[in-house]
GROMACS .gro file of C-alpha atoms in nm:
model
  422
    1MET     CA    1  -0.002   0.010  -0.008
    2ALA     CA    2   0.131   0.337  -0.090
    3ARG     CA    3   0.012   0.709   0.004
    4ILE     CA    4  -0.039   0.899  -0.271
    5VAL     CA    5  -0.133   1.290  -0.354
    6MET     CA    6  -0.270   1.349  -0.706
    7LYS     CA    7  -0.326   1.689  -0.850
    8PHE     CA    8  -0.544   1.803  -1.112
    9GLY     CA    9  -0.532   2.116  -1.319
   10GLY     CA   10  -0.774   2.369  -1.444
   11THR     CA   11  -0.843   2.184  -1.763
   12SER     CA   12  -0.885   1.857  -1.606
   13MET     CA   13  -1.169   1.997  -1.404
   14ALA     CA   14  -1.350   2.185  -1.667
   15GLY     CA   15  -1.718   2.074  -1.640
   16THR     CA   16  -1.885   1.795  -1.483
   17GLU     CA   17  -1.775   1.537  -1.748
   18ARG     CA   18  -1.413   1.584  -1.696
   19ILE     CA   19  -1.462   1.607  -1.320
   20ARG     CA   20  -1.643   1.261  -1.356
   21ARG     CA   21  -1.337   1.127  -1.588
   22VAL     CA   22  -1.100   1.275  -1.279
   23ALA     CA   23  -1.293   1.081  -1.040
   24ASN     CA   24  -1.282   0.745  -1.228
   25ILE     CA   25  -0.871   0.802  -1.225
   26VAL     CA   26  -0.883   0.872  -0.839
   27ARG     CA   27  -1.113   0.561  -0.790
   28ALA     CA   28  -0.874   0.330  -0.980
   29GLN     CA   29  -0.584   0.443  -0.769
   30ALA     CA   30  -0.756   0.403  -0.440
   31ALA     CA   31  -0.914   0.068  -0.562
   32ARG     CA   32  -0.532  -0.051  -0.532
   33GLY     CA   33  -0.554   0.003  -0.178
   34ASP     CA   34  -0.363   0.300  -0.178
   35GLU     CA   35  -0.423   0.572   0.074
   36VAL     CA   36  -0.511   0.908  -0.175
   37ALA     CA   37  -0.534   1.255  -0.120
   38VAL     CA   38  -0.638   1.477  -0.434
   39VAL     CA   39  -0.532   1.842  -0.504
   40VAL     CA   40  -0.761   2.037  -0.738
   41SER     CA   41  -0.745   2.365  -0.932
   42ALA     CA   42  -1.021   2.569  -1.037
   43MET     CA   43  -1.228   2.530  -1.349
   44ALA     CA   44  -1.033   2.637  -1.657
   45GLY     CA   45  -1.071   3.020  -1.710
   46GLU     CA   46  -1.248   3.071  -1.361
   47THR     CA   47  -0.965   3.207  -1.166
   48ASP     CA   48  -0.936   3.476  -1.456
   49ARG     CA   49  -1.345   3.545  -1.427
   50LEU     CA   50  -1.290   3.605  -1.045
   51VAL     CA   51  -0.990   3.840  -1.115
   52ASN     CA   52  -1.195   4.043  -1.337
   53PHE     CA   53  -1.485   4.066  -1.093
   54CYS     CA   54  -1.270   4.193  -0.818
   55ARG     CA   55  -1.144   4.439  -1.094
   56GLU     CA   56  -1.460   4.577  -1.171
   57ALA     CA   57  -1.580   4.580  -0.812
   58ASN     CA   58  -1.251   4.800  -0.707
   59PRO     CA   59  -0.940   4.860  -0.923
   60LEU     CA   60  -0.748   4.904  -0.593
   61TYR     CA   61  -0.880   4.612  -0.447
   62ASP     CA   62  -0.797   4.506  -0.097
   63PRO     CA   63  -0.525   4.175  -0.135
   64ALA     CA   64  -0.724   4.013   0.146
   65GLU     CA   65  -1.078   4.044  -0.008
   66TYR     CA   66  -0.923   3.954  -0.335
   67ASP     CA   67  -0.833   3.609  -0.172
   68VAL     CA   68  -1.159   3.576  -0.052
   69VAL     CA   69  -1.323   3.567  -0.407
   70VAL     CA   70  -1.050   3.388  -0.612
   71ALA     CA   71  -0.991   3.079  -0.369
   72SER     CA   72  -1.373   3.021  -0.448
   73GLY     CA   73  -1.304   2.857  -0.772
   74GLU     CA   74  -1.089   2.555  -0.585
   75GLN     CA   75  -1.376   2.537  -0.331
   76VAL     CA   76  -1.631   2.453  -0.592
   77THR     CA   77  -1.409   2.204  -0.782
   78SER     CA   78  -1.301   2.008  -0.457
   79GLY     CA   79  -1.659   1.999  -0.348
   80LEU     CA   80  -1.776   1.876  -0.707
   81LEU     CA   81  -1.513   1.600  -0.708
   82ALA     CA   82  -1.607   1.475  -0.370
   83LEU     CA   83  -1.975   1.466  -0.443
   84THR     CA   84  -1.885   1.281  -0.773
   85LEU     CA   85  -1.665   1.033  -0.618
   86GLN     CA   86  -1.963   0.974  -0.336
   87ALA     CA   87  -2.170   0.876  -0.626
   88MET     CA   88  -1.931   0.601  -0.742
   89GLY     CA   89  -1.936   0.437  -0.428
   90CYS     CA   90  -1.634   0.601  -0.267
   91LYS     CA   91  -1.579   0.736   0.078
   92ALA     CA   92  -1.448   1.096   0.037
   93ARG     CA   93  -1.476   1.433   0.167
   94SER     CA   94  -1.344   1.778   0.082
   95TRP     CA   95  -1.094   1.973   0.320
   96LEU     CA   96  -1.085   2.336   0.271
   97GLY     CA   97  -0.729   2.495   0.357
   98TRP     CA   98  -0.865   2.633   0.684
   99GLN     CA   99  -0.964   2.288   0.781
  100VAL     CA  100  -0.632   2.069   0.706
  101PRO     CA  101  -0.527   2.337   0.785
  102ILE     CA  102  -0.278   2.460   0.550
  103ARG     CA  103  -0.078   2.746   0.744
  104SER     CA  104   0.095   3.023   0.512
  105ASP     CA  105   0.224   3.362   0.594
  106ASP     CA  106  -0.008   3.688   0.529
  107ALA     CA  107   0.133   3.792   0.219
  108HIS     CA  108  -0.226   3.795   0.020
  109ALA     CA  109  -0.230   3.713  -0.364
  110LYS     CA  110   0.124   3.564  -0.300
  111ALA     CA  111   0.129   3.375   0.008
  112ARG     CA  112   0.404   3.106   0.097
  113ILE     CA  113   0.336   2.802   0.281
  114GLU     CA  114   0.474   2.776   0.610
  115GLU     CA  115   0.358   2.475   0.753
  116ILE     CA  116   0.062   2.183   0.713
  117ASP     CA  117  -0.079   2.017   1.007
  118ALA     CA  118  -0.141   1.692   0.864
  119PRO     CA  119  -0.266   1.432   1.141
  120ALA     CA  120  -0.635   1.471   1.120
  121LEU     CA  121  -0.574   1.423   0.707
  122VAL     CA  122  -0.380   1.111   0.764
  123ALA     CA  123  -0.621   0.991   1.003
  124SER     CA  124  -0.903   1.038   0.769
  125MET     CA  125  -0.711   0.873   0.479
  126GLN     CA  126  -0.606   0.553   0.683
  127ALA     CA  127  -0.968   0.501   0.774
  128GLY     CA  128  -1.021   0.477   0.372
  129GLU     CA  129  -1.131   0.832   0.304
  130ILE     CA  130  -1.032   0.992  -0.007
  131ALA     CA  131  -0.921   1.345   0.075
  132VAL     CA  132  -1.011   1.601  -0.190
  133ILE     CA  133  -0.831   1.962  -0.102
  134PRO     CA  134  -0.835   2.277  -0.296
  135GLY     CA  135  -0.527   2.367  -0.422
  136PHE     CA  136  -0.378   2.761  -0.453
  137GLN     CA  137  -0.511   2.839  -0.108
  138GLY     CA  138  -0.405   2.861   0.259
  139ILE     CA  139  -0.475   3.042   0.600
  140SER     CA  140  -0.281   3.310   0.729
  141PRO     CA  141  -0.185   3.367   1.091
  142ALA     CA  142  -0.475   3.607   1.156
  143GLY     CA  143  -0.735   3.313   1.025
  144ARG     CA  144  -0.773   3.462   0.690
  145VAL     CA  145  -0.791   3.280   0.356
  146THR     CA  146  -0.472   3.317   0.122
  147THR     CA  147  -0.372   3.242  -0.222
  148LEU     CA  148  -0.037   3.137  -0.333
  149GLY     CA  149  -0.022   3.346  -0.662
  150ARG     CA  150  -0.072   3.177  -1.002
  151GLY     CA  151   0.016   2.789  -1.057
  152GLY     CA  152  -0.004   2.779  -0.676
  153SER     CA  153  -0.200   2.448  -0.687
  154ASP     CA  154   0.118   2.264  -0.800
  155THR     CA  155   0.290   2.423  -0.484
  156SER     CA  156  -0.026   2.296  -0.275
  157ALA     CA  157   0.022   1.925  -0.394
  158VAL     CA  158   0.395   1.885  -0.332
  159ALA     CA  159   0.322   2.063   0.020
  160VAL     CA  160   0.071   1.816   0.096
  161ALA     CA  161   0.276   1.539  -0.024
  162ALA     CA  162   0.569   1.667   0.191
  163ALA     CA  163   0.354   1.699   0.496
  164LEU     CA  164   0.196   1.348   0.447
  165LYS     CA  165   0.512   1.161   0.370
  166ALA     CA  166   0.366   1.068   0.047
  167ASP     CA  167   0.532   0.804  -0.169
  168ARG     CA  168   0.462   1.002  -0.480
  169CYS     CA  169   0.321   1.323  -0.601
  170ASP     CA  170   0.123   1.273  -0.925
  171ILE     CA  171   0.069   1.593  -1.116
  172TYR     CA  172  -0.208   1.542  -1.396
  173THR     CA  173  -0.204   1.792  -1.686
  174ASP     CA  174  -0.294   1.817  -2.030
  175VAL     CA  175   0.037   1.652  -2.125
  176ASP     CA  176   0.150   1.315  -2.087
  177GLY     CA  177   0.482   1.385  -1.932
  178VAL     CA  178   0.803   1.638  -1.982
  179TYR     CA  179   0.949   1.629  -2.327
  180THR     CA  180   1.295   1.724  -2.466
  181THR     CA  181   1.109   2.047  -2.613
  182ASP     CA  182   0.758   2.127  -2.722
  183PRO     CA  183   0.629   1.870  -2.931
  184ARG     CA  184   0.432   2.140  -3.122
  185ILE     CA  185   0.757   2.295  -3.260
  186VAL     CA  186   0.954   1.956  -3.304
  187ALA     CA  187   0.750   1.660  -3.390
  188LYS     CA  188   1.035   1.438  -3.311
  189ALA     CA  189   1.051   1.573  -2.933
  190ARG     CA  190   1.115   1.275  -2.718
  191LYS     CA  191   0.903   1.234  -2.365
  192LEU     CA  192   1.157   1.184  -2.064
  193LYS     CA  193   1.161   0.894  -1.834
  194ASN     CA  194   1.311   1.076  -1.572
  195VAL     CA  195   1.422   1.465  -1.493
  196THR     CA  196   1.634   1.591  -1.195
  197TYR     CA  197   1.463   1.860  -0.962
  198GLU     CA  198   1.775   2.093  -1.081
  199GLU     CA  199   1.714   2.034  -1.441
  200MET     CA  200   1.300   2.072  -1.422
  201LEU     CA  201   1.378   2.388  -1.204
  202GLU     CA  202   1.578   2.515  -1.469
  203LEU     CA  203   1.355   2.435  -1.757
  204ALA     CA  204   1.025   2.580  -1.565
  205SER     CA  205   1.224   2.919  -1.505
  206VAL     CA  206   1.306   2.956  -1.878
  207GLY     CA  207   0.964   2.888  -2.036
  208SER     CA  208   0.855   2.544  -2.016
  209LYS     CA  209   0.492   2.550  -1.856
  210VAL     CA  210   0.476   2.195  -1.761
  211LEU     CA  211   0.514   2.259  -1.340
  212GLN     CA  212   0.531   2.597  -1.168
  213THR     CA  213   0.863   2.702  -1.066
  214ARG     CA  214   0.800   2.738  -0.690
  215SER     CA  215   0.649   2.359  -0.676
  216VAL     CA  216   0.975   2.205  -0.807
  217SER     CA  217   1.165   2.417  -0.565
  218LEU     CA  218   0.957   2.268  -0.263
  219ALA     CA  219   0.992   1.913  -0.400
  220MET     CA  220   1.370   1.948  -0.427
  221LYS     CA  221   1.415   2.083  -0.077
  222GLU     CA  222   1.166   1.827   0.069
  223LYS     CA  223   1.273   1.545  -0.149
  224VAL     CA  224   0.925   1.483  -0.293
  225ARG     CA  225   0.911   1.228  -0.571
  226VAL     CA  226   0.695   1.424  -0.819
  227GLN     CA  227   0.535   1.222  -1.160
  228VAL     CA  228   0.381   1.426  -1.453
  229LEU     CA  229   0.102   1.242  -1.612
  230SER     CA  230  -0.191   1.325  -1.855
  231SER     CA  231  -0.547   1.317  -1.713
  232PHE     CA  232  -0.667   1.285  -2.076
  233ILE     CA  233  -0.666   0.879  -2.048
  234GLU     CA  234  -0.923   0.623  -2.155
  235GLU     CA  235  -1.143   0.497  -1.913
  236GLY     CA  236  -0.999   0.144  -1.776
  237ALA     CA  237  -0.608   0.270  -1.831
  238PRO     CA  238  -0.393   0.121  -1.601
  239PRO     CA  239  -0.334   0.347  -1.288
  240ALA     CA  240  -0.047   0.600  -1.248
  241ASP     CA  241   0.181   0.324  -1.116
  242SER     CA  242   0.198   0.167  -1.480
  243LEU     CA  243   0.128   0.473  -1.669
  244PRO     CA  244   0.459   0.620  -1.864
  245GLY     CA  245   0.489   0.987  -1.705
  246THR     CA  246   0.798   1.163  -1.638
  247MET     CA  247   0.930   1.123  -1.274
  248ILE     CA  248   1.110   1.429  -1.123
  249VAL     CA  249   1.375   1.300  -0.889
  250SER     CA  250   1.701   1.365  -0.746
  251ASP     CA  251   2.029   1.340  -0.909
  252GLU     CA  252   2.085   1.011  -0.702
  253GLU     CA  253   1.812   0.825  -0.850
  254VAL     CA  254   1.871   0.931  -1.181
  255GLU     CA  255   2.229   0.815  -1.185
  256GLY     CA  256   2.117   0.512  -1.030
  257THR     CA  257   1.882   0.405  -1.317
  258ASP     CA  258   2.009   0.590  -1.644
  259MET     CA  259   2.379   0.535  -1.704
  260GLU     CA  260   2.326   0.636  -2.079
  261ARG     CA  261   2.179   0.982  -1.988
  262GLN     CA  262   2.173   1.258  -2.247
  263LEU     CA  263   2.424   1.553  -2.218
  264ILE     CA  264   2.126   1.779  -2.283
  265THR     CA  265   1.788   1.692  -2.131
  266GLY     CA  266   1.574   1.943  -2.273
  267ILE     CA  267   1.545   2.294  -2.484
  268ALA     CA  268   1.286   2.545  -2.367
  269ALA     CA  269   1.169   2.886  -2.559
  270ASP     CA  270   1.049   3.197  -2.400
  271LYS     CA  271   0.893   3.474  -2.578
  272ASN     CA  272   0.823   3.676  -2.249
  273GLU     CA  273   1.138   3.875  -2.269
  274ALA     CA  274   1.216   4.213  -2.386
  275LYS     CA  275   1.550   4.373  -2.411
  276ILE     CA  276   1.654   4.707  -2.341
  277THR     CA  277   2.002   4.898  -2.422
  278LEU     CA  278   2.116   5.227  -2.261
  279THR     CA  279   2.409   5.375  -2.466
  280ARG     CA  280   2.716   5.572  -2.346
  281VAL     CA  281   2.657   5.501  -1.967
  282PRO     CA  282   2.972   5.648  -1.762
  283ASP     CA  283   3.225   5.396  -1.709
  284ARG     CA  284   3.241   5.462  -1.340
  285PRO     CA  285   3.180   5.279  -0.999
  286GLY     CA  286   2.840   5.281  -0.912
  287ALA     CA  287   2.690   5.376  -1.247
  288VAL     CA  288   2.552   5.007  -1.297
  289ALA     CA  289   2.388   4.988  -0.959
  290ASN     CA  290   2.218   5.321  -1.037
  291ILE     CA  291   2.046   5.130  -1.325
  292PHE     CA  292   1.981   4.777  -1.122
  293GLY     CA  293   1.911   4.915  -0.760
  294PRO     CA  294   1.590   5.093  -0.833
  295LEU     CA  295   1.460   4.790  -1.078
  296ALA     CA  296   1.516   4.556  -0.795
  297ASP     CA  297   1.339   4.766  -0.534
  298ALA     CA  298   1.021   4.759  -0.788
  299SER     CA  299   1.059   4.372  -0.779
  300ILE     CA  300   1.151   4.384  -1.182
  301ASN     CA  301   1.372   4.056  -1.264
  302VAL     CA  302   1.659   4.128  -1.479
  303ASP     CA  303   1.803   3.819  -1.646
  304MET     CA  304   2.093   3.879  -1.923
  305ILE     CA  305   2.315   4.148  -1.881
  306ILE     CA  306   2.585   4.261  -2.124
  307GLN     CA  307   2.823   4.536  -2.055
  308ASN     CA  308   3.056   4.674  -2.342
  309ILE     CA  309   3.341   4.916  -2.275
  310ALA     CA  310   3.393   5.179  -2.539
  311LYS     CA  311   3.738   5.223  -2.565
  312ASP     CA  312   3.931   5.558  -2.460
  313LYS     CA  313   3.583   5.725  -2.403
  314GLY     CA  314   3.525   5.638  -2.033
  315GLU     CA  315   3.163   5.498  -2.140
  316THR     CA  316   2.985   5.175  -2.186
  317ASP     CA  317   2.670   5.046  -2.325
  318VAL     CA  318   2.461   4.793  -2.109
  319THR     CA  319   2.205   4.574  -2.229
  320PHE     CA  320   1.983   4.362  -2.041
  321THR     CA  321   1.634   4.177  -2.056
  322VAL     CA  322   1.321   4.188  -1.846
  323PRO     CA  323   0.968   4.019  -1.845
  324LYS     CA  324   0.784   4.170  -2.142
  325SER     CA  325   0.498   4.283  -1.898
  326ASP     CA  326   0.752   4.511  -1.710
  327LEU     CA  327   0.893   4.672  -2.037
  328LEU     CA  328   0.698   4.995  -1.990
  329ARG     CA  329   0.738   5.025  -1.610
  330THR     CA  330   1.124   4.948  -1.657
  331GLN     CA  331   1.158   5.224  -1.936
  332THR     CA  332   0.957   5.490  -1.746
  333MET     CA  333   1.174   5.408  -1.423
  334LEU     CA  334   1.470   5.474  -1.623
  335GLU     CA  335   1.375   5.777  -1.826
  336GLU     CA  336   1.281   5.922  -1.479
  337ARG     CA  337   1.640   5.862  -1.377
  338LYS     CA  338   1.825   5.942  -1.688
  339GLU     CA  339   2.008   6.232  -1.567
  340GLN     CA  340   2.126   6.038  -1.234
  341ILE     CA  341   2.222   5.730  -1.427
  342GLY     CA  342   2.385   5.964  -1.724
  343PHE     CA  343   2.287   5.740  -2.036
  344TYR     CA  344   2.236   5.910  -2.358
  345ARG     CA  345   1.964   5.671  -2.515
  346LEU     CA  346   1.733   5.404  -2.420
  347ILE     CA  347   1.670   5.126  -2.701
  348SER     CA  348   1.433   4.883  -2.622
  349ASP     CA  349   1.316   4.571  -2.830
  350ASP     CA  350   1.015   4.355  -2.729
  351LYS     CA  351   1.065   4.115  -3.034
  352VAL     CA  352   1.310   3.875  -2.876
  353ALA     CA  353   1.314   3.520  -2.758
  354LYS     CA  354   1.520   3.331  -2.497
  355ILE     CA  355   1.636   2.998  -2.602
  356SER     CA  356   1.760   2.789  -2.336
  357VAL     CA  357   1.933   2.441  -2.328
  358VAL     CA  358   1.938   2.243  -1.970
  359GLY     CA  359   2.106   1.955  -1.883
  360VAL     CA  360   2.327   1.798  -1.571
  361GLY     CA  361   2.573   1.639  -1.783
  362MET     CA  362   2.711   2.009  -1.868
  363ARG     CA  363   2.881   1.968  -1.532
  364SER     CA  364   3.128   1.732  -1.662
  365HIS     CA  365   3.128   1.762  -2.046
  366ALA     CA  366   3.305   2.020  -2.243
  367GLY     CA  367   3.194   2.177  -2.569
  368VAL     CA  368   2.797   2.231  -2.502
  369ALA     CA  369   2.818   2.588  -2.567
  370SER     CA  370   3.039   2.590  -2.870
  371THR     CA  371   2.794   2.326  -3.034
  372MET     CA  372   2.511   2.570  -2.980
  373PHE     CA  373   2.669   2.868  -3.134
  374LYS     CA  374   2.810   2.682  -3.437
  375ALA     CA  375   2.429   2.526  -3.500
  376LEU     CA  376   2.275   2.866  -3.465
  377ALA     CA  377   2.562   3.030  -3.670
  378ASP     CA  378   2.531   2.762  -3.952
  379ARG     CA  379   2.165   2.873  -4.002
  380GLY     CA  380   2.235   3.254  -3.976
  381ILE     CA  381   2.054   3.313  -3.621
  382ASN     CA  382   2.225   3.588  -3.476
  383VAL     CA  383   2.292   3.576  -3.067
  384ASP     CA  384   2.221   3.911  -2.903
  385ALA     CA  385   2.279   3.827  -2.534
  386ILE     CA  386   2.414   3.497  -2.346
  387SER     CA  387   2.372   3.404  -1.979
  388THR     CA  388   2.459   3.075  -1.847
  389SER     CA  389   2.432   2.881  -1.520
  390GLU     CA  390   2.604   2.523  -1.400
  391ILE     CA  391   2.338   2.353  -1.596
  392LYS     CA  392   2.184   2.580  -1.847
  393ILE     CA  393   2.294   2.801  -2.109
  394SER     CA  394   2.043   3.067  -2.280
  395VAL     CA  395   2.062   3.298  -2.554
  396LEU     CA  396   1.864   3.589  -2.676
  397ILE     CA  397   1.754   3.579  -3.049
  398ASP     CA  398   1.499   3.752  -3.296
  399GLU     CA  399   1.172   3.614  -3.191
  400ASP     CA  400   1.069   3.521  -3.582
  401GLU     CA  401   1.370   3.281  -3.568
  402THR     CA  402   1.240   3.095  -3.224
  403GLU     CA  403   1.108   2.781  -3.388
  404LEU     CA  404   1.403   2.738  -3.632
  405ALA     CA  405   1.651   2.761  -3.328
  406VAL     CA  406   1.477   2.512  -3.139
  407ARG     CA  407   1.462   2.232  -3.395
  408VAL     CA  408   1.850   2.322  -3.502
  409LEU     CA  409   1.951   2.276  -3.150
  410HIS     CA  410   1.716   1.965  -3.088
  411THR     CA  411   1.879   1.820  -3.386
  412ALA     CA  412   2.229   1.944  -3.289
  413TYR     CA  413   2.223   1.777  -2.928
  414GLY     CA  414   2.103   1.474  -3.079
  415LEU     CA  415   1.747   1.480  -2.884
  416ASP     CA  416   1.550   1.363  -3.197
  417ALA     CA  417   1.330   1.051  -3.155
  418VAL     CA  418   1.451   0.769  -3.358
  419GLU     CA  419   1.167   0.665  -3.580
  420THR     CA  420   1.096   0.290  -3.595
  421ALA     CA  421   0.931   0.057  -3.845
  422ALA     CA  422   0.567  -0.011  -3.795
   0.00000   0.00000   0.00000
């Protein structure tokens, strides 16, 4: 017997027919004798609808009251799933955030989970009851409902799995695993059997939409084994224990099962970047701090940074990227500080894309970067900026060349699936 946490996203919960499909999957897992807890998202599009209601009611809304409204989407789906399971003859009940309880800090609309008191939940599961828990929500020290920010249900599921000391956390989505890249771009993309926490964290941070970054970080910290599966499986299909999803696990577990591991695990593309260049910035101590200090204070995330020194002029050009949604705010802040910073001109470009290659194999193999640059150069793709980490290389290119770059790199690193004869 195992203890399993199952999480279903908004697409999986979009309407009574899909909720019935989810209930069948949950029932099949429980029928194996496993203790099961289910974390659910609101129906697809419901959170956006509730957010719009808040904005219409008061554009300068109180975040605490905002949380009361938007948390209701998950409350509806948790109750509906419990009712559906009961109709199928299963023992099931819903547990709202304050009933578990899931304790968070008081940062409304972007709260972080601090503790989950699991004894009552464990006792219920040990008695054969399926626990259905609304994701995305917790309870503040003052006893008010909080929400965890967009994608927070993934984090809820991992946190519940950690608190329950679950054997596994199954994340059911509209894809059947983690692929070497987006299959819509590269038809020969391969589904990965295993991905390390670090690789998934990098992939999530550079554009992969499979898992929310915070959930992966928490899974790595708490050593929760996470499996990514599709909720769109046929009725009567085998349970998750037998389905070929993708396991997100520690380096040690991957090393013990996959001796012929690829150098590069995956390639991600992100079109939500914007590039800013400040020309003729004075080349003196503190000049760069005058640029990035105010941006940090405004919680604007800066990614790639390039600084070129213009010889004999005591000036430099500084290029960096920010999220596209923060471009206007960044431009306004920098123009307001033009005299203090001392730059000559601000040039912006929001028609760029970030392409990243990720793999723990980079730690012990040379030539990863040169392969990337040569493959792009051979197809005439210009690189505007570069950033690296221990297991990632990212480049900034023209947005129109995104799909070509992904396909070229996928082939260059030998990630294309091998076609087999029928």
